[in-house]
Coordinates of C-alpha atoms and ligand atoms in Angstrom, one line a residue:
X1457 CA 20.3 -3.7 36.2
X1458 CA 19.9 -7.1 34.7
X1459 CA 17.4 -8.8 32.4
X1460 CA 15.9 -12.1 33.2
X1461 CA 13.3 -13.4 30.8
X1462 CA 13.4 -16.5 28.5
X1463 CA 11.9 -16.5 25.1
X1464 CA 9.4 -19.3 25.9
X1465 CA 5.8 -20.1 26.7
X1466 CA 6.0 -18.3 30.1
X1467 CA 7.0 -15.1 28.3
X1468 CA 4.0 -15.5 26.0
X1469 CA 1.8 -16.1 29.0
X1470 CA 3.0 -12.9 30.6
X1471 CA 2.4 -10.9 27.4
X1472 CA -1.1 -12.3 27.1
X1473 CA -1.8 -11.4 30.7
X1474 CA -0.4 -7.9 30.4
X1475 CA -2.3 -7.4 27.1
X1476 CA -5.6 -8.2 28.8
X1477 CA -4.9 -6.4 32.1
X1478 CA -3.6 -3.2 30.6
X1479 CA -6.0 -3.0 27.6
X1480 CA -3.9 -4.1 24.6
X1481 CA -5.8 -7.2 23.6
X1482 CA -8.9 -8.9 25.0
X1483 CA -10.3 -12.3 24.1
X1484 CA -13.2 -11.9 21.5
X1485 CA -16.8 -12.0 22.9
X1486 CA -15.4 -13.1 26.3
X1487 CA -18.6 -12.7 28.3
X1488 CA -20.2 -15.4 26.0
X1489 CA -17.3 -17.8 26.5
X1490 CA -15.3 -16.4 23.6
X1491 CA -15.1 -17.4 19.9
X1492 CA -12.0 -19.4 18.9
X1493 CA -9.2 -17.4 17.2
X1494 CA -10.9 -14.0 17.6
X1495 CA -9.6 -11.1 19.7
X1496 CA -10.5 -7.4 20.3
X1497 CA -8.0 -4.6 20.6
X1498 CA -8.4 -2.5 23.7
X1499 CA -7.6 1.2 24.2
X1500 CA -3.8 0.6 24.1
X1501 CA -3.9 -2.1 21.4
X1502 CA -5.8 0.1 18.9
X1503 CA -3.1 2.9 19.4
X1504 CA -0.2 0.4 18.9
X1505 CA -1.9 -1.1 15.9
X1506 CA -2.7 2.3 14.4
X1507 CA 1.0 3.4 14.9
X1508 CA 2.2 0.3 13.1
X1509 CA -0.2 0.9 10.2
X1510 CA 0.9 4.6 10.1
X1511 CA 4.6 3.6 9.9
X1512 CA 3.9 1.1 7.2
X1513 CA 1.9 3.6 5.1
X1514 CA 4.7 6.2 5.5
X1515 CA 7.4 3.7 4.5
X1516 CA 5.7 2.0 1.6
X1517 CA 3.4 4.8 0.2
X1518 CA 4.0 8.3 1.6
X1519 CA 7.7 8.4 1.2
X1520 CA 7.8 7.0 -2.3
X1521 CA 6.9 9.3 -5.2
X1522 CA 6.1 6.2 -7.3
X1523 CA 3.5 4.8 -4.9
X1524 CA -0.2 5.5 -4.3
X1525 CA -2.8 3.9 -2.0
X1526 CA -6.2 2.2 -2.3
X1527 CA -8.9 1.0 0.1
X1528 CA -10.8 -1.7 -1.6
X1529 CA -14.1 -3.4 -0.5
X1530 CA -14.2 -6.6 1.6
X1531 CA -16.9 -8.1 -0.7
X1532 CA -16.0 -8.5 -4.4
X1533 CA -17.6 -10.1 -7.4
X1534 CA -17.2 -13.9 -6.8
X1535 CA -15.5 -14.2 -10.2
X1536 CA -12.5 -12.3 -8.7
X1537 CA -11.9 -15.4 -6.5
X1538 CA -12.3 -17.8 -9.4
X1539 CA -9.7 -15.8 -11.4
X1540 CA -7.3 -15.5 -8.5
X1541 CA -7.3 -19.3 -7.9
X1542 CA -8.9 -19.0 -4.4
X1543 CA -12.1 -20.8 -5.3
X1544 CA -10.2 -23.8 -6.7
X1545 CA -7.1 -24.0 -4.6
X1546 CA -7.1 -22.0 -1.3
X1547 CA -7.4 -24.8 1.1
X1548 CA -5.8 -26.6 4.1
X1549 CA -5.4 -30.4 4.2
X1550 CA -7.6 -31.6 7.1
X1551 CA -7.8 -34.9 8.8
X1552 CA -10.5 -35.9 11.3
X1553 CA -9.8 -38.0 14.3
X1554 CA -12.5 -40.8 14.1
X1555 CA -12.2 -41.4 17.8
X1556 CA -12.7 -38.0 19.4
X1557 CA -14.1 -36.2 16.3
X1558 CA -11.6 -33.3 16.4
X1559 CA -10.2 -31.9 13.2
X1560 CA -6.5 -31.2 12.5
X1561 CA -4.3 -29.8 9.7
X1562 CA -2.2 -32.7 8.4
X1563 CA 0.9 -30.5 7.9
X1564 CA 0.8 -29.4 11.5
X1565 CA 0.2 -33.0 12.8
X1566 CA 3.3 -34.1 11.0
X1567 CA 5.5 -31.1 11.8
X1568 CA 4.5 -31.2 15.6
X1569 CA 4.8 -34.9 16.0
X1570 CA 8.0 -36.2 17.7
X1571 CA 9.1 -38.1 14.5
X1572 CA 8.3 -35.0 12.3
X1573 CA 10.3 -32.7 14.6
X1574 CA 13.3 -35.2 14.7
X1575 CA 13.4 -35.6 10.9
X1576 CA 12.7 -31.8 10.4
X1577 CA 10.0 -32.7 7.8
X1578 CA 9.2 -30.0 5.3
X1579 CA 5.4 -30.6 4.8
X1580 CA 5.3 -27.8 2.2
X1581 CA 7.0 -30.1 -0.2
X1582 CA 4.7 -33.1 0.4
X1583 CA 1.6 -34.1 -1.6
X1584 CA -1.7 -35.0 0.1
X1585 CA -1.1 -38.7 -0.5
X1586 CA 2.4 -38.4 0.9
X1587 CA 1.1 -36.7 4.1
X1588 CA -1.6 -39.4 4.5
X1589 CA 1.0 -42.2 4.1
X1590 CA 3.4 -40.5 6.5
X1591 CA 0.8 -40.1 9.2
X1592 CA -0.2 -43.8 8.8
X1593 CA 3.4 -45.2 8.6
X1594 CA 4.5 -43.3 11.7
X1595 CA 1.3 -43.9 13.6
X1596 CA 1.0 -40.2 14.5
X1597 CA -1.4 -39.8 17.3
X1598 CA -4.2 -37.3 17.8
X1599 CA -3.0 -34.5 20.0
X1600 CA -6.4 -34.4 21.6
X1601 CA -7.2 -38.1 22.5
X1602 CA -3.9 -39.8 21.8
X1603 CA -5.4 -42.4 19.4
X1604 CA -4.3 -42.9 15.8
X1605 CA -7.4 -43.5 13.8
X1606 CA -7.7 -40.9 11.0
X1607 CA -9.8 -40.1 8.0
X1608 CA -8.1 -39.5 4.7
X1609 CA -7.1 -35.9 4.1
X1610 CA -9.9 -33.6 2.8
X1611 CA -9.0 -30.2 1.3
X1612 CA -11.0 -27.6 3.2
X1613 CA -11.4 -24.2 1.6
X1614 CA -10.4 -21.3 3.9
X1615 CA -12.7 -18.7 2.4
X1616 CA -15.7 -17.6 4.5
X1617 CA -18.8 -17.8 2.3
X1618 CA -22.0 -15.8 2.8
X1619 CA -25.1 -14.9 0.8
X1620 CA -26.3 -11.5 -0.4
X1621 CA -29.8 -10.7 -1.3
X1622 CA -32.9 -12.6 -0.2
X1623 CA -32.1 -16.1 -1.6
X1624 CA -29.6 -18.7 -0.4
X1625 CA -28.8 -20.2 -3.8
X1626 CA -25.4 -20.4 -5.4
X1627 CA -26.0 -17.3 -7.5
X1628 CA -26.1 -15.2 -4.3
X1629 CA -22.8 -16.5 -2.9
X1630 CA -20.2 -13.9 -2.0
X1631 CA -16.9 -14.4 -0.1
X1632 CA -15.2 -12.4 2.6
X1633 CA -11.9 -11.6 1.0
X1634 CA -9.1 -13.9 2.2
X1635 CA -6.4 -11.3 1.2
X1636 CA -6.5 -7.6 0.3
X1637 CA -4.3 -7.8 -2.8
X1638 CA -7.1 -8.4 -5.4
X1639 CA -8.3 -4.8 -5.1
X1640 CA -5.0 -3.6 -6.5
X1641 CA -5.2 -6.0 -9.4
X1642 CA -8.8 -5.5 -10.5
X1643 CA -8.3 -1.7 -10.3
X1644 CA -5.0 -1.8 -12.1
X1645 CA -6.2 0.3 -15.1
X1646 CA -8.0 2.8 -12.9
X1647 CA -5.0 3.2 -10.7
X1648 CA -2.6 3.7 -13.6
X1649 CA -5.0 6.1 -15.3
X1650 CA -5.6 8.4 -12.3
X1651 CA -2.1 8.4 -10.9
X1652 CA -0.5 8.9 -14.4
X1653 CA 2.4 6.9 -13.0
X1654 CA 4.7 5.1 -15.4
X1655 CA 5.8 1.6 -14.6
X1656 CA 7.3 0.6 -12.3
X1657 CA 4.9 1.9 -9.6
X1658 CA 3.4 0.5 -6.4
X1659 CA 0.0 0.5 -4.7
X1660 CA -0.4 0.0 -1.0
X1661 CA -3.5 -1.1 0.9
X1662 CA -4.3 -1.8 4.6
X1663 CA -7.5 -3.8 5.4
X1664 CA -9.2 -6.7 6.9
X1665 CA -8.9 -10.2 5.5
X1666 CA -10.8 -13.4 6.7
X1667 CA -9.8 -17.0 6.7
X1668 CA -11.7 -19.9 8.2
X1669 CA -8.7 -21.1 10.3
X1670 CA -9.4 -24.1 12.4
X1671 CA -6.1 -24.6 14.2
X1672 CA -5.4 -23.0 17.5
X1673 CA -3.9 -19.6 17.1
X1674 CA -1.0 -19.0 19.6
X1675 CA -2.6 -15.8 20.9
X1676 CA -3.1 -13.4 17.9
X1677 CA -0.7 -15.2 15.6
X1678 CA -3.4 -17.1 13.8
X1679 CA -6.9 -15.5 13.8
X1680 CA -9.9 -15.8 11.5
X1681 CA -10.1 -12.1 11.0
X1682 CA -7.0 -10.0 10.6
X1683 CA -5.5 -7.0 9.0
X1684 CA -3.1 -7.2 6.1
X1685 CA -0.8 -4.4 4.8
X1686 CA -0.1 -5.3 1.2
X1687 CA 1.9 -3.5 -1.4
X1688 CA 1.9 -4.5 -5.1
X1689 CA 4.7 -3.3 -7.3
X1690 CA 3.9 -3.4 -11.0
X1691 CA 7.0 -3.8 -13.1
X1692 CA 8.6 -5.2 -16.2
X1693 CA 9.5 -8.9 -16.3
X1694 CA 13.1 -8.1 -17.3
X1695 CA 13.9 -6.3 -14.0
X1696 CA 11.5 -8.3 -11.8
X1697 CA 14.1 -10.6 -10.1
X1698 CA 16.1 -7.5 -9.0
X1699 CA 12.9 -5.9 -7.8
X1700 CA 12.1 -9.0 -5.9
X1701 CA 15.4 -8.9 -4.1
X1702 CA 15.0 -5.2 -3.4
X1703 CA 11.6 -5.8 -1.7
X1704 CA 13.1 -8.6 0.4
X1705 CA 15.6 -6.0 1.8
X1706 CA 12.9 -3.4 2.1
X1707 CA 10.8 -5.7 4.3
X1708 CA 13.7 -6.3 6.7
X1709 CA 14.5 -2.6 6.7
X1710 CA 10.9 -1.9 7.7
X1711 CA 10.9 -4.4 10.5
X1712 CA 14.2 -3.3 11.9
X1713 CA 14.4 0.5 11.3
X1714 CA 10.8 1.5 11.5
X1715 CA 9.4 -1.0 14.0
X1716 CA 12.6 -1.4 16.0
X1717 CA 12.5 -5.2 15.9
X1718 CA 15.9 -6.8 16.7
X1719 CA 17.7 -8.0 13.6
X1720 CA 18.8 -11.3 15.3
X1721 CA 15.2 -12.3 15.9
X1722 CA 14.3 -12.2 12.2
X1723 CA 15.1 -14.5 9.3
X1724 CA 13.9 -15.4 5.8
X1725 CA 12.4 -18.8 4.9
X1726 CA 12.5 -19.4 1.2
X1727 CA 9.6 -21.3 -0.3
X1728 CA 12.0 -23.2 -2.5
X1729 CA 10.0 -25.6 -4.7
X1730 CA 6.9 -25.4 -2.5
X1731 CA 5.5 -22.3 -4.2
X1732 CA 1.9 -21.2 -4.2
X1733 CA -0.2 -21.4 -7.3
X1734 CA 0.6 -17.8 -8.3
X1735 CA 4.2 -17.4 -7.4
X1736 CA 7.5 -17.6 -9.4
X1737 CA 9.6 -17.0 -6.3
X1738 CA 8.6 -16.4 -2.7
X1739 CA 10.1 -15.9 0.7
X1740 CA 8.6 -15.6 4.2
X1741 CA 10.0 -13.2 6.8
X1742 CA 9.9 -14.9 10.2
X1743 CA 10.1 -13.6 13.7
X1744 CA 11.4 -15.6 16.7
X1745 CA 8.2 -15.7 18.8
X1746 CA 8.2 -17.4 22.2
X1747 CA 6.6 -20.4 20.5
X1748 CA 9.2 -20.5 17.7
X1749 CA 9.9 -18.8 14.4
X1750 CA 6.6 -17.8 12.6
X1751 CA 5.8 -15.9 9.5
X1752 CA 5.1 -12.2 9.8
X1753 CA 5.3 -11.2 6.1
X1754 CA 6.2 -12.4 2.7
X1755 CA 7.8 -11.2 -0.5
X1756 CA 6.3 -12.8 -3.6
X1757 CA 7.2 -12.7 -7.2
X1758 CA 3.7 -13.2 -8.7
X1759 CA 4.7 -13.0 -12.3
X1760 CA 1.8 -12.0 -14.6
X1761 CA -0.5 -14.5 -12.9
X1762 CA -3.0 -12.1 -11.4
X1763 CA -3.4 -9.5 -14.2
X1764 CA -3.2 -12.2 -16.8
X1765 CA -6.0 -14.2 -15.2
X1766 CA -8.2 -11.2 -14.6
X1767 CA -7.8 -10.3 -18.3
X1768 CA -8.9 -13.8 -19.3
X1769 CA -11.8 -14.0 -16.8
X1770 CA -13.2 -10.5 -17.2
X1771 CA -12.4 -10.0 -20.8
X1772 CA -11.0 -6.6 -20.0
X1773 CA -7.5 -5.5 -21.2
X1774 CA -4.9 -5.5 -18.4
X1775 CA -2.0 -4.5 -20.6
X1776 CA 0.3 -1.5 -20.1
X1777 CA 1.7 0.5 -23.0
X1778 CA 5.2 1.9 -22.5
X1779 CA 5.0 5.6 -23.5
X1780 CA 8.6 5.6 -24.7
X1781 CA 9.1 2.2 -26.5
X1782 CA 5.4 1.5 -27.2
X1783 CA 5.9 -2.0 -25.9
X1784 CA 2.6 -3.5 -24.8
X1785 CA 2.7 -6.0 -22.0
X1786 CA 1.0 -7.4 -18.9
X1787 CA 3.0 -6.1 -16.0
X1788 CA 4.8 -8.4 -13.6
X1789 CA 3.9 -8.0 -9.9
X1790 CA 6.2 -8.2 -6.9
X1791 CA 4.2 -8.3 -3.7
X1792 CA 5.3 -7.2 -0.2
X1793 CA 2.7 -8.5 2.2
X1794 CA 2.7 -8.0 6.0
X1795 CA 0.3 -9.2 8.7
X1796 CA -0.5 -6.2 10.9
X1797 CA -1.7 -8.4 13.9
X1798 CA 1.4 -10.6 13.7
X1799 CA 3.5 -7.5 13.7
X1800 CA 1.7 -6.1 16.8
X1801 CA 2.5 -9.4 18.5
X1802 CA 6.1 -9.4 17.3
X1803 CA 6.6 -5.8 18.4
X1804 CA 5.1 -6.7 21.9
X1805 CA 7.4 -9.7 22.2
X1806 CA 10.4 -7.7 21.1
X1807 CA 9.6 -4.9 23.6
X1808 CA 8.8 -6.9 26.7
X1809 CA 11.6 -6.7 29.2
X1810 CA 11.9 -7.5 32.9
X1811 CA 14.7 -5.7 34.7
X1812 CA 16.0 -6.5 38.1
X1813 CA 16.8 -3.3 40.0
X1814 CA 18.3 -2.9 43.4
X1815 CA 16.9 -5.1 46.1
X1816 CA 15.5 -7.7 43.7
X1817 CA 12.9 -5.3 42.6
X1818 CA 11.6 -6.3 39.1
X1819 CA 10.6 -3.6 36.6
X1820 CA 8.4 -4.7 33.7
X1821 CA 9.0 -2.4 30.8
X1822 CA 7.8 -2.3 27.2
X1823 CA 10.7 -0.9 25.3
X1824 CA 8.6 0.1 22.3
X1825 CA 10.1 2.4 19.7
X1826 CA 8.7 5.8 20.9
X1827 CA 6.8 6.4 17.7
X1828 CA 4.9 3.1 18.3
X1829 CA 4.0 3.6 22.0
X1830 CA 0.2 3.8 22.6
X1831 CA 0.8 7.0 24.7
X1832 CA 3.8 9.1 23.9
X1833 CA 3.6 11.0 27.1
X1834 CA 2.0 10.8 30.5
X1835 CA 1.2 13.9 32.7
X1836 CA 1.6 13.1 36.4
X1837 CA 0.8 15.8 39.0
X1838 CA 2.7 15.2 42.2
X1839 CA -0.4 16.4 44.1
X1840 CA -4.0 16.6 43.0
X1841 CA -5.5 19.6 44.7
X1842 CA -3.0 22.4 44.1
X1843 CA -1.4 21.1 40.9
X1844 CA -4.5 19.9 39.1
X1845 CA -5.2 23.1 37.2
X1846 CA -1.7 23.5 35.9
X1847 CA -1.5 19.9 35.0
X1848 CA -4.7 20.1 33.0
X1849 CA -3.2 23.0 31.1
X1850 CA -0.1 20.9 30.3
X1851 CA -2.3 17.9 29.3
X1852 CA -4.3 20.1 26.9
X1853 CA -1.0 21.5 25.4
X1854 CA 0.5 18.0 24.9
X1855 CA -2.7 16.2 23.8
X1856 CA -3.0 18.5 20.8
X1857 CA 0.3 17.1 19.6
X1858 CA 0.6 13.5 21.0
X1859 CA -1.5 10.7 22.4
X1860 CA -1.2 11.8 26.1
X1861 CA -2.5 10.2 29.3
X1862 CA -3.1 11.6 32.7
X1863 CA -2.6 9.8 36.0
X1864 CA -3.0 11.4 39.4
X1865 CA -3.5 8.3 41.6
X1866 CA -1.0 6.4 43.7
X1867 CA 2.6 7.3 44.5
X1868 CA 4.8 8.7 41.8
X1869 CA 7.0 5.6 41.8
X1870 CA 3.9 3.4 41.1
X1871 CA 2.7 5.7 38.4
X1872 CA 6.1 5.6 36.6
X1873 CA 5.9 1.7 36.8
X1874 CA 2.4 1.7 35.2
X1875 CA 3.7 3.8 32.4
X1876 CA 6.8 1.6 32.0
X1877 CA 4.6 -1.4 31.7
X1878 CA 2.6 0.1 28.8
X1879 CA 5.7 1.5 27.1
X1880 CA 5.1 5.3 27.6
X1881 CA 8.5 6.8 26.7
X1882 CA 8.1 10.1 28.5
X1883 CA 6.5 11.0 31.9
X1884 CA 6.0 14.7 32.7
X1885 CA 5.9 15.3 36.4
X1886 CA 4.2 18.5 37.6
X1887 CA 5.5 19.6 41.1
X1888 CA 5.2 22.7 43.3
X1889 CA 8.3 24.3 41.7
X1890 CA 6.4 24.2 38.4
X1891 CA 4.1 26.9 39.7
X1892 CA 7.1 29.1 40.3
X1893 CA 9.5 28.4 37.4
X1894 CA 7.1 27.1 34.6
X1895 CA 9.3 24.0 34.2
X1896 CA 8.4 20.3 34.5
X1897 CA 10.5 17.2 35.2
X1898 CA 10.6 14.8 32.3
X1899 CA 11.5 11.2 33.0
X1900 CA 12.7 8.8 30.4
X1901 CA 11.3 5.2 30.3
X1902 CA 14.5 3.3 29.2
X1903 CA 17.1 5.1 31.3
X1904 CA 14.8 6.3 34.1
X1905 CA 16.9 9.5 34.0
X1906 CA 15.1 12.8 34.7
X1907 CA 15.7 16.3 33.5
X1908 CA 14.0 19.7 34.0
X1909 CA 12.4 21.3 30.8
X1910 CA 10.6 24.6 30.4
X1911 CA 6.9 24.0 29.6
X1912 CA 7.2 26.3 26.5
X1913 CA 9.9 24.0 25.1
X1914 CA 8.1 20.7 26.0
X1915 CA 6.4 20.0 22.6
X1916 CA 9.5 20.6 20.6
X1917 CA 11.6 18.6 23.1
X1918 CA 9.3 15.5 22.8
X1919 CA 8.9 15.9 19.0
X1920 CA 12.6 15.7 18.6
X1921 CA 13.0 12.6 20.7
X1922 CA 10.1 10.9 18.9
X1923 CA 11.6 11.4 15.5
X1924 CA 14.7 9.3 16.6
Ligands
LIG897 P1 0.4 -19.0 7.1 O1 1.3 -19.9 6.3 O2 0.9 -18.6 8.5 O3 -1.0 -19.5 7.1 P2 0.2 -17.5 4.7 O4 1.5 -17.8 4.0 O5 -1.1 -18.2 4.3 O6 0.3 -17.6 6.3 P3 -0.2 -15.0 3.3 O7 -1.3 -15.5 2.5 O8 1.2 -14.8 2.7 O9 0.0 -15.9 4.6 O10 -0.6 -13.6 4.0 C1 0.2 -12.5 4.2 C2 0.4 -12.2 5.7 O11 -0.9 -12.2 6.3 C3 1.1 -13.3 6.5 O12 2.5 -13.1 6.3 C4 0.7 -13.1 7.9 O13 1.4 -12.1 8.5 C5 -0.8 -12.6 7.7 N1 -1.7 -13.7 8.0 C6 -2.0 -14.7 7.2 N2 -2.9 -15.5 7.8 C7 -3.1 -15.0 9.0 C8 -4.0 -15.4 10.1 N3 -4.8 -16.4 10.0 N4 -4.0 -14.6 11.2 C9 -3.2 -13.5 11.3 N5 -2.4 -13.1 10.3 C10 -2.4 -13.8 9.1

C-alpha cells in the first residue's frame, strides 16, 4: 500500500472538490454567482467544525479548573474599538492599479513578486513609504494586467461598519467585531467577580469575527467572516514571560495531540520587531498548507494594553486586588488565539490521503482523528429487505451515542470507500449471521481490518476506540 500525493495546488484542488461533492464546504451564495471569500459549511463540515470547537473548549476551558467561558455579542459599543486601537490602526496597506483598477495589498504584492521571493523580503518590518519605494524601484507588476502603474498606499480599515437605528449619521455607527477578544476584556470585572477565581485565570470564547478582506482567500484560509477560538489568560507581569512560553507550548500540544496534526507540518513564526500595536511579544503558529506555510493561530503577550486602555476610555476601574498581598494592579494578558476555519482546513489537508492498493486501485481516505470525524460510525446492511429492521435497531442504538450514518445503496465495497472518503472511522456491517448470533462486523478505516463484535458490546467498544 503506497501513498502518492504531493503537497501542492493539485492537492488543494482535490480537497476543494471533495469538500463540495461530499458536503464539507460549499461556495457561499453559489446560485447567485457567489460572494468573494465566503463559504458555507455543509452537513459534514458543520460536524467537523463542531468537533474541533468541542476539542478546543475541552482543552482550554473544561479541563482547567482556573478557566471559565464567555459568549460575547458581535456588536459592541463603538468606543470599545476606539480603546482597543482598531478604529485608529486596524488596516491593510492597499495599492490600486491605475490601469485595470484592481486593488491589492502592498505587502502581498511584494512578497509574491519574483524579486520579493528571491530576497525573502519581510514586509512586516517595512513602513508604508518603504513598501511604496520598493514597488516602484523594482517595477513590481500588477498580477491582474501585468502593468506597473500604481497609486500610493492607502490604509484601508478592515472593520465592517453598519448603522443601528433609523438614521445613517456617525452617531449610529456600529462595527461587526473584527476579533472576539474584547468581550473578555470589557467583562473582566464581571468575570472575576462571578467566578471568584484568583489570578492567574483564563477565559475562553468561540465566536464569529468579521474582516473586510479584499485579497483572494486560498479556499477558506482567508474569509470575510470566520470563527475564532480565543483564550485570554489574566496574570501578573512578573510571571508573564513564562506564561507566554507555556501558552506557546500549549498551542502546539493542542494542534498535535488533540487535533492529530503532524508535528513536522507545524512551525512558529516570531513577530520579532514587527509587533502589533498591543503586543509585547508575539508568535504565529503556522501549518504547511498546499499553498505554503500559513498562520493558524497566535500566542500574544498583550501586556496591560487592553485593560489599561479600557480603564482610561470607560473611566471604570480594571484593577485586581491580590487577596493575600493586597497588591493592586492591572493584570497582564497572554492570549492564545486560534482560527477555527483555518484549523478545519489544516485538519482536512493533514487527513487527506491517497493510497494505491493492489492493481493500481486508488483509495481516497481522510485519516481524521476519530473524535473529529463527522460521522463516527456508519451502519451498512448487506441487504435491504431482510436486514433493514435489525439495521434500524442498531442505528437507533448507536445514534444515541455517536453521530451515525446509514447507507444501504451500492455494493459493500463502494460503501466502505464512501465512508473512507469522508473519514468515518468505523463501519458496522449487518449480515444474515447477525440475525442468528446478534453480532456485527466492524471494519476499521485506516487498517481496513475487520472483526466480529456482539451488538450489546458495540457502544462500549466504539467509545473506547474513540477516546484514543
Ligand atoms: P493574517 O495575518 O493571516 O491576516 P492575523 O494575524 O490578522 O491573520 P489574528 O488577528 O491574530 O490574525 O487572528 C487570530 C486568528 O484568526 C488567526 O491566527 C487566524 O487563524 C484567524 N483569522 C484571522 N483572519 C482570518 C480570516 N480573514 N479568515 C479566516 N481566519 C482568520
